Short mmCIF file of C-alpha atoms and ligand atoms in Angstrom, two decimals:
data_model
loop_
_atom_site.label_atom_id
_atom_site.label_comp_id
_atom_site.label_asym_id
_atom_site.label_seq_id
_atom_site.Cartn_x
_atom_site.Cartn_y
_atom_site.Cartn_z
CA MET Y 13 20.83 124.69 -69.74
CA SER Y 14 24.46 123.99 -71.07
CA LEU Y 15 26.02 125.44 -74.03
CA LEU Y 16 29.00 122.84 -75.71
CA ILE Y 17 31.31 124.70 -78.11
CA THR Y 18 33.29 122.43 -80.31
CA GLY Y 19 36.21 122.01 -83.03
CA ALA Y 20 36.89 125.24 -82.59
CA THR Y 21 40.55 127.43 -82.41
CA LEU Y 22 40.71 129.82 -79.23
CA LEU Y 23 41.84 133.12 -79.58
CA ASP Y 24 42.73 134.80 -76.20
CA GLN Y 25 45.22 137.48 -74.49
CA ASN Y 26 46.85 133.44 -73.69
CA GLY Y 27 47.28 132.76 -77.47
CA ARG Y 28 45.46 130.31 -80.22
CA ARG Y 29 44.50 126.55 -79.53
CA GLY Y 30 42.48 124.01 -80.89
CA GLY Y 31 39.56 123.35 -78.49
CA ALA Y 32 35.83 122.66 -77.24
CA LEU Y 33 34.72 124.46 -74.34
CA ARG Y 34 31.95 123.99 -72.06
CA ILE Y 35 29.39 126.53 -70.62
CA GLU Y 36 26.93 126.66 -68.01
CA ASP Y 37 25.42 129.13 -65.82
CA GLY Y 38 26.72 132.63 -67.25
CA ALA Y 39 30.42 131.10 -66.40
CA ILE Y 40 33.00 128.98 -68.64
CA THR Y 41 33.08 125.21 -66.48
CA GLU Y 42 35.35 123.46 -68.86
CA VAL Y 43 37.99 123.76 -71.71
CA GLY Y 44 39.87 121.37 -73.41
CA GLU Y 45 40.77 119.30 -76.52
CA ASN Y 46 38.07 117.29 -77.14
CA LEU Y 47 34.55 117.37 -74.43
CA GLU Y 48 32.07 114.73 -74.81
CA SER Y 49 28.20 115.96 -75.34
CA ILE Y 50 26.10 114.77 -72.53
CA ASP Y 51 22.11 114.57 -72.75
CA GLY Y 52 20.52 117.81 -73.18
CA ASP Y 53 23.89 120.09 -73.93
CA ASP Y 54 22.96 122.92 -76.55
CA LEU Y 55 25.97 122.30 -79.59
CA ILE Y 56 27.49 125.02 -81.72
CA ASP Y 57 29.65 123.46 -84.11
CA ALA Y 58 33.08 125.81 -84.43
CA SER Y 59 34.56 123.84 -87.25
CA GLY Y 60 36.84 126.31 -89.48
CA LEU Y 61 36.29 129.24 -86.60
CA VAL Y 62 37.57 131.05 -84.33
CA VAL Y 63 36.17 131.52 -80.56
CA SER Y 64 37.23 134.79 -78.50
CA PRO Y 65 36.49 137.23 -75.39
CA GLY Y 66 33.20 139.12 -76.51
CA PHE Y 67 34.12 142.35 -78.46
CA VAL Y 68 33.90 145.74 -76.65
CA ASP Y 69 33.42 148.97 -77.83
CA LEU Y 70 34.64 151.85 -76.47
CA HIS Y 71 31.78 154.31 -78.45
CA THR Y 72 28.89 153.80 -79.47
CA HIS Y 73 25.97 156.64 -79.91
CA LEU Y 74 22.66 153.85 -78.99
CA ARG Y 75 20.73 158.03 -79.10
CA GLU Y 76 18.25 157.48 -76.55
CA PRO Y 77 16.86 159.30 -74.74
CA GLY Y 78 15.91 161.78 -77.67
CA ARG Y 79 16.95 160.84 -80.93
CA GLU Y 80 14.78 157.27 -81.22
CA GLU Y 81 13.91 157.58 -84.94
CA ALA Y 82 17.49 157.21 -85.42
CA GLU Y 83 17.96 154.30 -82.70
CA THR Y 84 17.20 153.04 -79.59
CA ILE Y 85 19.21 151.43 -76.94
CA GLU Y 86 17.21 147.93 -78.17
CA THR Y 87 17.91 148.35 -81.70
CA GLY Y 88 21.49 149.75 -81.54
CA SER Y 89 22.18 147.01 -78.92
CA ARG Y 90 20.78 143.99 -81.91
CA ALA Y 91 23.27 145.72 -84.23
CA ALA Y 92 26.16 145.41 -80.93
CA ALA Y 93 25.14 141.35 -80.68
CA LEU Y 94 25.51 141.01 -84.24
CA GLY Y 95 28.73 142.62 -84.70
CA GLY Y 96 29.85 140.47 -81.75
CA TYR Y 97 29.90 142.72 -79.29
CA THR Y 98 28.96 141.80 -75.20
CA ALA Y 99 29.24 145.11 -74.33
CA VAL Y 100 29.12 148.72 -75.74
CA VAL Y 101 29.85 152.17 -73.62
CA ALA Y 102 27.09 154.11 -74.51
CA MET Y 103 28.23 157.94 -75.58
CA PRO Y 104 26.74 161.08 -73.49
CA ASN Y 105 24.86 163.75 -76.37
CA THR Y 106 21.59 162.13 -75.88
CA ASP Y 107 19.09 164.40 -75.27
CA PRO Y 108 18.79 164.85 -72.08
CA THR Y 109 22.80 164.85 -72.16
CA GLN Y 110 24.17 161.85 -70.01
CA ASP Y 111 25.34 164.28 -66.95
CA CYS Y 112 23.63 163.09 -64.19
CA VAL Y 113 23.07 160.06 -62.18
CA SER Y 114 18.93 159.71 -63.55
CA VAL Y 115 19.82 159.50 -67.10
CA VAL Y 116 23.06 157.16 -66.07
CA GLU Y 117 20.67 155.24 -64.61
CA PHE Y 118 17.67 155.14 -67.33
CA VAL Y 119 20.16 154.01 -70.14
CA ARG Y 120 21.58 151.07 -67.96
CA ARG Y 121 18.15 149.95 -67.65
CA GLN Y 122 17.44 150.15 -70.92
CA GLY Y 123 20.35 147.86 -72.04
CA GLN Y 124 18.99 145.85 -68.92
CA ALA Y 125 15.46 145.05 -70.49
CA ALA Y 126 17.09 145.04 -74.35
CA GLY Y 127 18.98 142.50 -72.36
CA LEU Y 128 21.59 142.02 -75.93
CA CYS Y 129 24.87 143.17 -74.42
CA ASP Y 130 25.71 144.80 -71.44
CA VAL Y 131 25.57 148.41 -71.77
CA HIS Y 132 27.77 150.80 -69.50
CA PRO Y 133 26.98 154.54 -69.76
CA SER Y 134 29.84 157.20 -69.62
CA ALA Y 135 28.67 160.48 -68.48
CA SER Y 136 29.30 163.81 -70.11
CA ILE Y 137 32.39 165.85 -68.62
CA THR Y 138 30.66 169.19 -68.76
CA VAL Y 139 26.68 169.75 -67.59
CA GLY Y 140 24.83 170.08 -70.99
CA ARG Y 141 28.24 169.59 -72.88
CA ALA Y 142 28.31 173.43 -72.58
CA GLY Y 143 31.79 173.09 -71.92
CA THR Y 144 31.18 175.64 -68.72
CA GLN Y 145 30.57 173.61 -65.81
CA LEU Y 146 31.37 170.19 -64.63
CA THR Y 147 29.46 167.07 -63.78
CA PRO Y 148 29.31 165.55 -60.35
CA PHE Y 149 31.84 163.67 -61.43
CA ALA Y 150 31.91 161.37 -57.90
CA GLU Y 151 28.18 161.32 -57.41
CA LEU Y 152 28.59 159.61 -61.12
CA ALA Y 153 31.46 157.68 -60.52
CA ALA Y 154 29.64 156.00 -57.52
CA ALA Y 155 26.02 155.74 -60.33
CA GLY Y 156 29.14 153.25 -61.91
CA VAL Y 157 30.30 156.02 -64.58
CA LYS Y 158 34.18 154.93 -65.77
CA LEU Y 159 35.03 157.58 -68.89
CA PHE Y 160 33.59 160.56 -68.59
CA THR Y 161 33.35 162.25 -72.45
CA ASP Y 162 31.55 165.67 -74.14
CA ASP Y 163 31.91 163.44 -77.19
CA GLY Y 164 30.31 165.26 -80.24
CA ASN Y 165 32.74 167.79 -79.19
CA GLY Y 166 36.39 168.72 -77.17
CA VAL Y 167 36.10 170.39 -74.09
CA GLN Y 168 37.65 173.74 -75.28
CA ASP Y 169 38.93 175.78 -71.80
CA PRO Y 170 42.23 174.57 -70.89
CA LEU Y 171 41.54 175.58 -67.15
CA LEU Y 172 38.15 173.28 -67.07
CA MET Y 173 39.89 170.79 -68.53
CA ARG Y 174 42.57 171.33 -66.34
CA ARG Y 175 40.53 170.93 -63.06
CA ALA Y 176 38.55 167.73 -64.90
CA PHE Y 177 42.04 165.68 -65.10
CA GLU Y 178 42.08 167.09 -61.59
CA TYR Y 179 38.92 165.95 -59.82
CA ALA Y 180 39.22 162.59 -61.38
CA LEU Y 181 42.27 161.75 -59.36
CA GLY Y 182 41.31 159.32 -57.46
CA LEU Y 183 37.70 158.34 -58.19
CA ASP Y 184 39.34 155.82 -60.71
CA VAL Y 185 37.90 157.43 -64.08
CA THR Y 186 39.27 158.21 -67.14
CA MET Y 187 38.93 161.22 -69.23
CA ALA Y 188 38.16 160.85 -72.72
CA GLN Y 189 38.23 163.45 -75.20
CA HIS Y 190 36.82 164.11 -78.66
CA CYS Y 191 40.07 166.26 -79.61
CA GLU Y 192 38.97 169.08 -82.37
CA VAL Y 193 39.80 172.72 -81.28
CA GLU Y 194 36.66 174.27 -82.83
CA ARG Y 195 38.33 177.80 -83.54
CA LEU Y 196 39.88 176.12 -86.26
CA THR Y 197 37.66 173.95 -87.94
CA GLY Y 198 33.56 175.89 -88.34
CA GLY Y 199 32.23 175.15 -90.74
CA ALA Y 200 33.64 172.79 -92.26
CA VAL Y 201 32.78 169.38 -93.92
CA MET Y 202 35.81 167.17 -94.79
CA HIS Y 203 39.48 167.20 -94.42
CA GLU Y 204 41.60 170.66 -95.03
CA GLY Y 205 43.58 169.27 -97.78
CA ASP Y 206 44.51 168.85 -101.59
CA CYS Y 207 41.49 166.98 -102.52
CA CYS Y 208 38.75 169.94 -100.07
CA SER Y 209 40.50 172.78 -102.27
CA HIS Y 210 39.98 171.07 -105.19
CA LEU Y 211 36.30 170.90 -103.98
CA GLY Y 212 36.10 174.27 -103.12
CA LEU Y 213 34.94 172.72 -99.46
CA PRO Y 214 35.47 174.39 -96.34
CA GLY Y 215 38.39 172.57 -94.33
CA TRP Y 216 38.84 170.24 -91.31
CA PRO Y 217 42.87 171.44 -90.14
CA SER Y 218 44.85 168.29 -89.05
CA LEU Y 219 45.93 170.58 -86.50
CA ALA Y 220 42.74 171.15 -85.18
CA GLU Y 221 42.93 167.44 -83.38
CA GLU Y 222 46.54 167.10 -82.93
CA LEU Y 223 46.72 170.68 -80.41
CA MET Y 224 44.12 169.41 -78.45
CA VAL Y 225 46.23 166.10 -78.37
CA HIS Y 226 48.73 168.27 -77.62
CA ARG Y 227 47.31 170.41 -74.71
CA ASP Y 228 45.78 167.09 -72.96
CA ILE Y 229 48.98 165.31 -73.25
CA GLU Y 230 51.00 167.81 -71.23
CA LEU Y 231 47.42 168.26 -68.59
CA VAL Y 232 47.89 164.39 -68.13
CA ARG Y 233 51.85 165.16 -67.59
CA LEU Y 234 50.72 167.65 -64.86
CA THR Y 235 47.81 166.14 -63.28
CA GLY Y 236 48.31 162.49 -63.70
CA ALA Y 237 45.10 161.40 -64.18
CA PRO Y 238 44.85 159.30 -66.95
CA ALA Y 239 43.67 160.41 -70.51
CA HIS Y 240 42.15 158.48 -73.72
CA PHE Y 241 42.07 159.78 -76.90
CA LEU Y 242 38.92 159.50 -79.33
CA HIS Y 243 38.84 158.58 -82.66
CA LEU Y 244 42.37 159.59 -83.66
CA SER Y 245 42.77 160.27 -87.79
CA THR Y 246 46.03 161.80 -88.59
CA SER Y 247 49.48 160.60 -88.05
CA ARG Y 248 50.75 163.54 -85.68
CA SER Y 249 47.77 162.55 -83.68
CA VAL Y 250 49.61 159.00 -83.41
CA GLU Y 251 52.81 160.36 -83.24
CA LEU Y 252 52.46 162.04 -80.17
CA VAL Y 253 50.23 158.98 -78.64
CA ARG Y 254 53.61 157.42 -79.31
CA MET Y 255 55.82 159.61 -77.26
CA ALA Y 256 53.34 160.48 -74.72
CA LYS Y 257 53.60 156.26 -74.31
CA ALA Y 258 57.13 156.38 -74.59
CA ASP Y 259 57.58 158.67 -71.72
CA GLY Y 260 55.27 156.61 -69.16
CA LEU Y 261 52.28 158.95 -69.43
CA PRO Y 262 48.88 157.12 -68.56
CA VAL Y 263 47.18 157.58 -71.42
CA THR Y 264 45.81 155.55 -74.25
CA ALA Y 265 43.92 155.89 -77.91
CA GLU Y 266 41.33 154.45 -79.90
CA ALA Y 267 41.15 154.75 -83.92
CA THR Y 268 37.74 153.63 -85.85
CA PRO Y 269 37.01 151.09 -88.66
CA HIS Y 270 36.75 153.94 -91.30
CA HIS Y 271 39.66 155.72 -90.06
CA ILE Y 272 41.70 152.31 -91.25
CA SER Y 273 39.65 151.71 -94.62
CA LEU Y 274 38.40 155.09 -96.37
CA THR Y 275 39.87 159.10 -97.37
CA ASP Y 276 39.03 161.69 -98.01
CA GLU Y 277 38.83 161.13 -101.39
CA LEU Y 278 35.48 160.12 -100.99
CA LEU Y 279 34.36 163.27 -100.69
CA ARG Y 280 34.69 163.86 -104.69
CA SER Y 281 31.30 162.08 -105.01
CA TYR Y 282 29.25 165.21 -102.69
CA SER Y 283 27.94 162.02 -100.37
CA ALA Y 284 27.46 163.21 -96.44
CA ILE Y 285 27.52 159.74 -96.35
CA TYR Y 286 31.36 160.15 -96.19
CA LYS Y 287 30.86 162.79 -94.35
CA VAL Y 288 32.04 162.51 -90.45
CA ASN Y 289 33.84 163.63 -86.71
CA PRO Y 290 36.49 163.94 -87.10
CA PRO Y 291 36.42 163.48 -90.96
CA LEU Y 292 38.62 160.88 -93.51
CA ARG Y 293 41.54 161.43 -93.69
CA THR Y 294 44.62 161.11 -96.64
CA MET Y 295 45.98 157.48 -97.16
CA ASP Y 296 49.35 158.90 -95.31
CA ASP Y 297 47.15 159.32 -92.60
CA VAL Y 298 45.40 156.15 -92.51
CA GLU Y 299 48.87 154.51 -92.94
CA ALA Y 300 50.06 156.18 -89.56
CA VAL Y 301 47.19 154.91 -87.68
CA ARG Y 302 47.03 151.59 -89.14
CA GLU Y 303 51.06 151.52 -88.19
CA GLY Y 304 49.41 153.03 -84.66
CA LEU Y 305 47.16 149.50 -84.03
CA LEU Y 306 49.98 147.46 -84.92
CA ASP Y 307 52.78 148.55 -82.64
CA GLY Y 308 50.04 149.37 -79.89
CA THR Y 309 50.68 152.91 -80.01
CA ILE Y 310 46.16 152.93 -80.47
CA ASP Y 311 44.82 150.31 -78.03
CA ALA Y 312 41.60 149.78 -79.64
CA LEU Y 313 39.04 149.82 -82.15
CA ALA Y 314 36.30 151.61 -81.83
CA THR Y 315 33.32 152.01 -83.99
CA ASP Y 316 32.17 155.47 -83.29
CA HIS Y 317 28.77 153.53 -84.27
CA ALA Y 318 27.16 157.30 -85.59
CA PRO Y 319 22.78 156.51 -86.75
CA HIS Y 320 21.15 158.87 -88.35
CA VAL Y 321 18.19 158.95 -90.38
CA SER Y 322 18.51 158.58 -94.49
CA GLU Y 323 16.57 162.68 -94.34
CA SER Y 324 19.36 164.07 -92.44
CA LYS Y 325 22.06 162.24 -94.58
CA GLU Y 326 20.72 163.23 -98.37
CA GLN Y 327 20.94 167.01 -96.95
CA PRO Y 328 23.75 168.62 -98.59
CA LEU Y 329 26.89 168.57 -97.38
CA ASP Y 330 27.36 171.59 -95.09
CA GLN Y 331 24.21 170.93 -93.39
CA ALA Y 332 24.16 166.88 -92.77
CA PRO Y 333 25.37 165.45 -89.49
CA PRO Y 334 28.56 163.91 -89.37
CA GLY Y 335 28.67 160.31 -88.59
CA MET Y 336 28.88 156.78 -90.11
CA LEU Y 337 27.37 153.18 -88.08
CA GLY Y 338 29.90 150.75 -87.48
CA LEU Y 339 28.87 148.33 -84.76
CA GLU Y 340 27.62 145.39 -87.64
CA THR Y 341 30.67 145.77 -90.18
CA ALA Y 342 33.46 146.65 -87.48
CA LEU Y 343 35.34 143.03 -87.75
CA GLY Y 344 34.65 142.54 -91.49
CA VAL Y 345 36.56 146.31 -92.02
CA ALA Y 346 39.13 145.70 -89.32
CA ILE Y 347 39.87 141.98 -90.81
CA ALA Y 348 39.76 143.12 -94.21
CA HIS Y 349 42.61 146.78 -93.88
CA LEU Y 350 45.14 145.28 -91.45
CA ASP Y 351 47.61 143.40 -92.47
CA THR Y 352 48.60 141.69 -89.45
CA ASP Y 353 47.49 138.64 -86.98
CA LEU Y 354 44.31 137.78 -85.46
CA ALA Y 355 45.09 138.62 -82.43
CA THR Y 356 45.95 142.15 -82.70
CA VAL Y 357 42.85 142.37 -84.08
CA VAL Y 358 40.78 140.41 -81.51
CA GLY Y 359 42.82 142.63 -78.97
CA ALA Y 360 42.17 145.82 -80.21
CA LEU Y 361 38.38 144.80 -80.31
CA SER Y 362 38.00 142.77 -77.09
CA TRP Y 363 40.83 142.77 -74.29
CA LYS Y 364 42.11 145.95 -74.65
CA PRO Y 365 38.93 147.87 -74.98
CA ALA Y 366 37.64 145.90 -71.93
CA ALA Y 367 40.71 147.06 -69.48
CA ILE Y 368 40.39 151.20 -70.98
CA ALA Y 369 36.02 150.89 -70.48
CA GLY Y 370 37.03 149.52 -66.61
CA ILE Y 371 35.30 146.37 -67.36
CA GLY Y 372 37.75 143.68 -67.95
CA ASP Y 373 36.56 141.71 -64.65
CA ALA Y 374 33.70 140.59 -66.92
CA HIS Y 375 34.71 141.05 -70.33
CA GLY Y 376 37.79 140.49 -72.66
CA ARG Y 377 38.82 137.70 -70.12
CA PRO Y 378 40.78 134.85 -71.36
CA ILE Y 379 38.69 131.44 -72.29
CA GLU Y 380 39.27 129.68 -69.57
CA ALA Y 381 37.30 127.62 -66.90
CA GLY Y 382 35.84 129.97 -64.28
CA GLU Y 383 35.69 132.47 -66.52
CA PRO Y 384 32.53 134.70 -67.62
CA ALA Y 385 30.84 133.34 -70.69
CA ASN Y 386 30.82 136.63 -72.82
CA LEU Y 387 32.46 135.00 -76.35
CA THR Y 388 32.06 135.95 -79.77
CA VAL Y 389 32.46 132.88 -82.44
CA PHE Y 390 33.64 134.14 -85.88
CA ASP Y 391 34.41 132.77 -89.84
CA PRO Y 392 37.60 135.11 -89.92
CA THR Y 393 37.87 134.24 -93.59
CA GLU Y 394 34.64 134.86 -95.20
CA GLU Y 395 33.92 137.30 -97.50
CA TRP Y 396 30.79 139.47 -97.60
CA GLU Y 397 28.99 142.77 -98.18
CA VAL Y 398 27.46 145.05 -96.44
CA VAL Y 399 23.28 145.06 -97.17
CA PRO Y 400 21.55 147.85 -96.01
CA ALA Y 401 18.45 146.49 -95.56
CA ARG Y 402 19.60 143.87 -93.25
CA LEU Y 403 20.96 145.84 -90.93
CA ALA Y 404 19.74 145.59 -87.27
CA SER Y 405 20.53 149.42 -86.94
CA LYS Y 406 17.26 151.87 -86.77
CA SER Y 407 19.44 154.12 -89.61
CA ARG Y 408 20.88 152.87 -92.94
CA ASN Y 409 24.02 155.28 -93.48
CA THR Y 410 26.82 152.68 -93.59
CA PRO Y 411 29.67 153.93 -96.05
CA TYR Y 412 30.77 150.03 -96.56
CA VAL Y 413 27.93 149.38 -99.62
CA GLY Y 414 29.82 147.57 -102.34
CA VAL Y 415 33.05 147.69 -100.28
CA PRO Y 416 34.35 143.68 -99.81
CA LEU Y 417 34.38 143.02 -95.96
CA ARG Y 418 36.58 140.15 -94.44
CA GLY Y 419 35.72 138.11 -91.33
CA LYS Y 420 31.65 137.46 -90.04
CA VAL Y 421 30.28 137.27 -86.92
CA LYS Y 422 27.99 133.91 -86.70
CA HIS Y 423 27.54 133.73 -82.63
CA THR Y 424 27.41 135.72 -79.81
CA ILE Y 425 27.09 134.70 -76.98
CA LEU Y 426 26.53 137.26 -72.92
CA ASN Y 427 26.71 135.79 -69.67
CA GLY Y 428 26.89 132.38 -71.32
CA VAL Y 429 22.84 132.75 -73.55
CA PRO Y 430 23.48 133.29 -77.07
CA THR Y 431 22.26 136.89 -78.25
CA VAL Y 432 23.29 135.62 -81.86
CA LYS Y 433 23.46 132.57 -83.04
CA ASP Y 434 23.69 131.54 -86.82
CA GLY Y 435 24.49 134.97 -87.87
CA VAL Y 436 21.19 135.32 -86.28
CA ALA Y 437 20.35 137.87 -83.26
CA GLN Y 438 18.24 135.61 -80.62
CA LYS Y 439 15.97 138.86 -79.71
O1 DOR M 523 30.93 161.74 -86.62
C1 DOR M 523 30.18 162.14 -85.27
N1 DOR M 523 29.56 161.81 -85.62
N2 DOR M 523 31.34 162.59 -84.53
C2 DOR M 523 30.84 162.66 -83.04
O2 DOR M 523 32.01 162.95 -82.70
C3 DOR M 523 29.53 162.67 -82.79
C4 DOR M 523 29.04 161.83 -83.95
C5 DOR M 523 27.57 161.36 -83.61
O3 DOR M 523 26.76 161.85 -82.04
O4 DOR M 523 26.68 161.97 -84.67
ZN1 ZN M 524 33.55 162.22 -81.31
#
């Protein structure tokens, strides 16, 4: 089967140009200004649309095994494909935890069976994410795990974290930290600041994140092992990473769509839809995180797609779990809220996270003959609003109802085959 895409704007790490491409047997076989359709070609008219390398999400909670009422690997993969993703990194806070090869392999196989995007399981740093004993890094690395994280929690013990960095050396794996010093965040439901004091709610201080960012930067300086910082949310965290990069340390960072678009003021509604960890911060933080993305301090935009069933999100703020959906709205939020060129946005969604995930050989590739055909085709100007009932995710906890978004995925192509065509999932 061959697929011809015509009339497109091609956008990748080598720039932007008009063109067409032909895809055969999973790979791009021809790129040119104008390509003639051959009998039997499947056709996509991409006039007015951008073709880019497929998006890669570094931070997806797929909930399977253990919380299939909120999401399954299949429903989450479908949401990913609709959001333009050809690969996602599955977070390990499942039940059982992705802390051993058998659970990691289960997640990988379920991803392959769904066939909607490449599912790359991460593994936890500590057994059961309990923060006391390291998982078998070498065995997990041999099974293909590239990112290790206790996400949902940070590793509190500095000695254990030092050992984790030391063991990571030589295994070609990266420690990804959820930065939160729990002694400072017990019982917190939102960002500690003016709004929080006014509402009389327990606060999550920025310092709790920044202390752990700082600790891990110093552990990277000591050990030489790389670190990736998950969902950075404060202006000072961005500054710490900026300085670490200036020192030449091997650190990377991500931010979420919600931390560049929403603030703690939304908690005035007392709605747990806006409860997330780390919490929504102030407008100054939002602006600093955006600036970090624009100057490359923050490498990637990662969703922290965190599905939760409605009954749990309808509970009072202190009881509801933190987290919001992200996969199907990420592009629309990014274009609407980042005042920059499209290449910066797409880089943060595609080739930069692909490199951090260690899958840069298959995803986030330049659009050239001989490259694997993992691609996203989107309209960068379309304005739209999310309709929760139409989401492919099994959960409905999106904070973007009634919020104007700009930029809509039309087609997603995985290994040469459309997983999404004209905005419709193909399976
Ligand atoms: O808001 C969040 N939700 N932050 C996390 O770190 C974990 C996630 C979840 O698993 O629901
Ligand atoms: Zn987290």
